Amino acid sequence: MPLNLAVAASICSLFCSLFAIVSAEDPYRFFNWNVTYGDIYPLGVRQRGILINWQFPGPDIHSVTNDNLIINVFNSLDEPFLLSWNGIQNRRNSFEDGVYGTTCPIPPGKNFTYILQVKDQIGSFYYFPSLAFHKAAGGFGGIRILSRPRIPVPFPDPAGDYTVLIGDWYKSNHTDLRAHLDKGKKLPLPDGILINGRGSGAAFNVEQGKTYRLRISNVGLQNSLNFRIQNHKMKLVEVEGTHTLQTTYSSLDVHVGQSYSVLVTADQPARDYYIVVSSRFTSTVLTTTGILHYSNSAGPVSGPIPGGPTVQIDWSLNQARSIRSNLTASGPRPNPQGSYHYGLINTTKTIRLSSSAGQVNGKQRYAINI
Ligand SMILES: *[C@@H]1O[C@H](CO)[C@@H](O)[C@H](O)[C@H]1NC(C)=O
Ligand SMILES: *[C@@H]1O[C@H](CO)[C@@H](O)[C@H](O)[C@H]1NC(C)=O
Ligand SMILES: *[C@@H]1O[C@H](CO)[C@@H](O)[C@H](O)[C@H]1NC(C)=O
Ligand SMILES: *[C@@H]1O[C@H](CO)[C@@H](O)[C@H](O)[C@H]1NC(C)=O
Ligand SMILES: *[C@@H]1O[C@H](CO)[C@@H](O)[C@H](O)[C@H]1NC(C)=O
């Protein structure tokens, strides 16, 4: 199998590079990534994490609408490795989407250059390893696509723009977790929750009176998470590339795979405040905290850690229903986007998607519409 994979991968690399089409007039951004194992201590114990250029989480990709991203990935692991670019549309073909069966994995010791154009896209996304449960060991990072300078954005430029990757985390490594599923068992309750790779103390610096953009993605394995900041409100402005009606929330549910942008104004007395992420729909609630640090802070975090919703499903559904696209705001192109009759289009086909969990040949697997 590994040999076949290796052969398949080199054939695929050949074809993929032949088929890769980039638009000459748009800017290029080059990335050289070395994917290695390395020691990480997110929950205080040593773990063998998957690092990209010695970073955990991996480096952010910063880009502007229509940029060509040339990402040369060297796989220095001992297993085939594959990256998926969550939310990147890959117009014209899906060769490099990074899902097994569509894109070949990179064999150990080899490299592959992903060529992606973020054509007509804006917003907040992330990348992650899509094979072999590697995601349980790291290898993920943020992707942001800024609007081109001429395109209006429906809020003032923030004073700072932070990537906030949240996710459940296990002390067991990815090979042990994989073996657990293959024995037909479901994953146990995670050992903790990470914010930007840290089990506690992830800090975000702000200046009093200024407004910041937080791009929050749930990069975890299975748990929905609630995100909130002590004494601060969040104004939701973008969800995965669409500007939303700007609604204010005191806490937000972020399900696995979702990315939300919120604006937070440092409008409180100058001190440090808790950033809280807790698990949803679990009987034992896991909670982790980070810090919103005012540059003129008069003191450390204090007071009780603010609570959030725990098992209430209706709360989560109602919040999701409250999120609406702003149909008059610009997207990747100036408004109108070409679909401004949305509310008037009659439904002609309804597709229902339903997730399920079951066993295939004694192994625990998850599916859609089976
Ligand atoms: C990646 O890192 C490994 C481990 O340090 C090193 O042996 C290898 O040469 C590096 N590869 C590249 C392409 O930099
Ligand atoms: C592997 O990396 C080398 C050195 O950067 C590069 O010349 C080559 O094109 C890469 N191969 C693939 C398949 O991306
Ligand atoms: C995971 O941990 C097990 C022991 O629990 C060990 O045998 C295995 O080599 C580890 N895998 C990795 C990739 O570190
Ligand atoms: C929607 O976007 C428009 C255009 O930028 C803006 O004027 C308006 O305030 C936005 N509406 C809401 C509710 O966010
Ligand atoms: C939707 O259906 C109504 C009733 O059949 C019809 O009058 C209307 O023109 C349709 N709208 C569009 C956009 O096709």
Coordinates of N, CA and C and ligand atoms in Angstrom, one line a residue, residues 37 48 173-176, ligand 3:
Y37 N 7.7 16.2 12.8 CA 7.3 16.0 14.2 C 8.1 16.9 15.1
R48 N 4.1 14.5 20.8 CA 4.8 14.6 19.5 C 3.8 15.3 18.6
N173 N -1.8 10.4 21.3 CA -1.4 10.9 20.0 C -2.3 10.4 18.8
H174 N -2.0 10.9 17.6 CA -3.0 10.6 16.5 C -3.0 9.1 16.2
T175 N -1.9 8.4 16.4 CA -1.9 7.0 16.0 C -2.8 6.2 17.0
D176 N -2.7 6.6 18.3 CA -3.5 5.9 19.3 C -5.0 6.2 19.1
Ligands
LIG3 C1 1.8 7.2 20.0 O1 1.9 6.7 21.3 C2 2.2 5.3 21.3 C3 2.2 4.9 22.8 O2 1.0 5.2 23.4 C4 3.5 5.0 20.6 O3 3.7 3.6 20.5 C5 3.5 5.6 19.2 O4 4.7 5.4 18.5 C6 3.1 7.0 19.2 N1 3.0 7.6 17.8 C7 3.5 8.7 17.5 C8 3.3 9.1 16.0 O5 4.2 9.4 18.2

